[in-house]
Amino acid sequence: MATGLKAGVAKRFLEWAPKLAAKPLALVPFAVKSQLIRQMLQQVLAEQEKDGELEFLAGRQVAIQISDLQLEFLVSYDRGWHISPFEASAAEVCFRAPSQELLLVVAGKEDPDTLFFQRRLSIEGDTELGLEVKNLLLSVEFDALPAPVRVSVQKLAITLQQLQQLAAGPEATPVH
């Protein structure tokens, strides 16, 4: 009985947490969100920028849709990051996934190819550009991220996996 109750609470939390986070996020002006995204990309991809690995993005538009947070935007690079409001017709490739799946990818707990084949990550549009972007993101060394970001992402991912395990019930295999 207690296990069933815990599983039910975990399922509800996994369902409702992104919905609760989406509400205040919707109140944040796009200019603020775009500045934060730009700063994050500058920091996370600084090594790739220095090595000239971002040139394939020049003049290209990549759409990002974090479905459960209703967060969507376009990213382009031309000697600096440019973030603009989502416009489907402008995107050459679109990456779409729920926040939980993206968190697990960033933390190295899930493989984006696996998520794609399980239909938990959608990549639509220019396949070649999509593969280049995916490979670029996989080239980021998780250990190179700033310690507060790395530790936060790691702890969130572990907590998420534990909640998913609990929600799946006792017959599921343990998370390591």
Coordinates of C-alpha atoms in Angstrom, one line a residue:
M1 CA 0.0 0.0 0.0
A2 CA 2.8 2.5 1.0
T3 CA 4.7 1.6 -2.2
G4 CA 1.6 2.3 -4.3
L5 CA 1.0 5.6 -2.6
K6 CA 4.7 6.6 -3.1
A7 CA 4.5 5.7 -6.8
G8 CA 1.3 7.7 -7.2
V9 CA 2.9 10.8 -5.5
A10 CA 6.0 10.4 -7.7
K11 CA 3.9 10.1 -10.9
R12 CA 1.9 13.2 -10.0
F13 CA 5.0 15.2 -9.1
L14 CA 6.7 14.3 -12.4
E15 CA 3.5 15.3 -14.2
W16 CA 2.9 18.6 -12.4
A17 CA 6.4 20.0 -11.7
P18 CA 6.9 21.1 -15.3
K19 CA 3.4 22.6 -15.4
L20 CA 4.1 24.6 -12.2
A21 CA 7.5 25.8 -13.6
A22 CA 5.9 26.8 -16.9
K23 CA 3.6 29.3 -15.2
P24 CA 6.2 31.7 -13.8
L25 CA 8.5 31.2 -16.8
A26 CA 5.7 32.4 -19.1
L27 CA 5.7 35.7 -17.1
V28 CA 9.4 36.3 -17.8
P29 CA 9.9 38.7 -20.8
F30 CA 11.4 37.1 -23.9
A31 CA 14.3 39.6 -23.8
V32 CA 15.3 38.3 -20.3
K33 CA 15.0 34.7 -21.4
S34 CA 17.0 35.3 -24.6
Q35 CA 19.8 37.0 -22.6
L36 CA 20.0 34.1 -20.2
I37 CA 20.1 31.6 -23.1
R38 CA 22.7 33.6 -24.9
Q39 CA 25.0 33.8 -21.8
M40 CA 24.5 30.0 -21.2
L41 CA 25.5 29.2 -24.8
Q42 CA 28.5 31.5 -24.6
Q43 CA 29.7 29.8 -21.5
V44 CA 28.9 26.2 -22.4
L45 CA 30.2 26.4 -26.0
A46 CA 33.2 28.8 -25.5
E47 CA 35.8 26.1 -26.3
Q48 CA 33.9 25.2 -29.5
E49 CA 33.7 28.8 -30.5
K50 CA 37.4 29.3 -29.9
D51 CA 38.2 26.3 -32.1
G52 CA 35.9 27.6 -34.9
E53 CA 33.5 24.7 -34.6
L54 CA 30.4 26.9 -34.8
E55 CA 30.9 28.2 -38.3
F56 CA 28.4 25.6 -39.7
L57 CA 25.7 27.5 -37.9
A58 CA 26.4 30.9 -39.6
G59 CA 23.1 32.1 -41.1
R60 CA 21.3 29.0 -40.0
Q61 CA 18.2 28.9 -37.7
V62 CA 17.8 26.1 -35.1
A63 CA 14.5 25.9 -33.2
I64 CA 14.4 24.6 -29.7
Q65 CA 11.0 23.7 -28.2
I66 CA 10.9 22.5 -24.5
S67 CA 7.3 21.3 -24.8
D68 CA 6.3 21.0 -21.2
L69 CA 7.6 24.4 -20.3
Q70 CA 6.1 26.1 -23.4
L71 CA 9.6 27.5 -24.0
E72 CA 10.5 27.8 -27.6
F73 CA 13.0 30.0 -29.5
L74 CA 15.3 30.2 -32.4
V75 CA 19.1 30.0 -32.1
S76 CA 21.6 31.2 -34.7
Y77 CA 25.3 31.9 -34.6
D78 CA 27.3 34.6 -36.5
R79 CA 30.3 35.6 -34.6
G80 CA 28.0 35.6 -31.6
W81 CA 24.8 33.9 -30.4
H82 CA 21.5 35.3 -31.5
I83 CA 18.3 34.2 -29.8
S84 CA 14.9 35.2 -31.3
P85 CA 11.3 34.2 -30.8
F86 CA 10.1 30.9 -32.3
E87 CA 8.9 31.1 -35.8
A88 CA 8.3 27.7 -37.4
S89 CA 8.8 28.9 -41.0
A90 CA 12.3 30.3 -40.1
A91 CA 13.6 27.1 -38.6
E92 CA 15.8 24.8 -40.7
V93 CA 15.7 22.2 -38.0
C94 CA 13.6 21.9 -34.8
F95 CA 14.5 20.0 -31.6
R96 CA 11.5 19.2 -29.4
A97 CA 11.4 17.4 -26.1
P98 CA 10.1 17.7 -22.6
S99 CA 12.4 19.3 -20.0
Q100 CA 12.9 16.1 -18.1
E101 CA 14.4 14.3 -21.1
L102 CA 16.6 17.3 -21.9
L103 CA 17.9 17.4 -18.3
L104 CA 18.9 13.7 -18.5
V105 CA 20.7 14.3 -21.8
V106 CA 22.6 17.3 -20.4
A107 CA 23.6 15.2 -17.4
G108 CA 24.8 12.4 -19.6
K109 CA 22.2 10.0 -18.1
E110 CA 20.4 9.5 -21.5
D111 CA 21.6 9.2 -25.0
P112 CA 19.8 11.6 -27.5
D113 CA 19.8 8.9 -30.1
T114 CA 17.9 6.5 -27.8
L115 CA 15.4 9.3 -26.9
F116 CA 14.9 10.0 -30.6
F117 CA 14.2 6.3 -31.5
Q118 CA 11.9 6.1 -28.4
R119 CA 10.1 9.2 -29.8
R120 CA 10.9 11.2 -26.6
L121 CA 13.0 13.6 -28.6
S122 CA 11.9 15.0 -31.9
I123 CA 14.3 16.3 -34.6
E124 CA 12.5 17.7 -37.7
G125 CA 13.8 19.5 -40.7
D126 CA 17.3 19.5 -42.1
T127 CA 18.7 16.2 -41.0
E128 CA 22.3 17.1 -41.7
L129 CA 22.1 20.3 -39.7
G130 CA 20.3 18.4 -36.9
L131 CA 23.1 15.8 -36.7
E132 CA 25.8 18.5 -36.7
V133 CA 24.0 20.4 -33.8
K134 CA 23.5 17.1 -31.9
N135 CA 27.2 16.2 -32.3
L136 CA 28.2 19.7 -31.3
L137 CA 26.2 19.4 -28.1
L138 CA 27.6 16.0 -27.4
S139 CA 31.1 17.4 -27.7
V140 CA 30.6 19.6 -24.6
E141 CA 32.5 18.2 -21.7
F142 CA 30.1 18.0 -18.8
D143 CA 33.1 18.4 -16.4
A144 CA 34.0 21.7 -18.1
L145 CA 30.7 23.3 -17.1
P146 CA 30.9 25.7 -14.1
A147 CA 30.7 23.8 -10.9
P148 CA 27.4 25.3 -9.7
V149 CA 25.7 24.4 -13.0
R150 CA 27.3 21.0 -13.1
V151 CA 26.4 20.1 -9.5
S152 CA 22.8 21.4 -9.9
V153 CA 22.2 19.5 -13.2
Q154 CA 23.7 16.3 -11.7
K155 CA 21.6 16.5 -8.5
L156 CA 18.4 17.3 -10.5
A157 CA 19.0 14.4 -12.9
I158 CA 19.6 12.0 -10.0
T159 CA 16.4 13.2 -8.3
L160 CA 14.5 12.9 -11.5
Q161 CA 15.7 9.3 -12.1
Q162 CA 14.8 8.4 -8.5
L163 CA 11.3 9.8 -9.0
Q164 CA 10.9 8.0 -12.3
Q165 CA 12.1 4.8 -10.6
L166 CA 9.6 5.3 -7.8
A167 CA 6.8 6.1 -10.2
A168 CA 7.5 3.0 -12.3
G169 CA 6.9 0.8 -9.2
P170 CA 8.9 -2.0 -7.6
E171 CA 9.1 -4.1 -10.8
A172 CA 11.3 -1.6 -12.5
T173 CA 15.1 -1.9 -12.5
P174 CA 17.1 0.3 -10.1
V175 CA 18.8 3.5 -11.3
H176 CA 22.5 3.8 -10.8

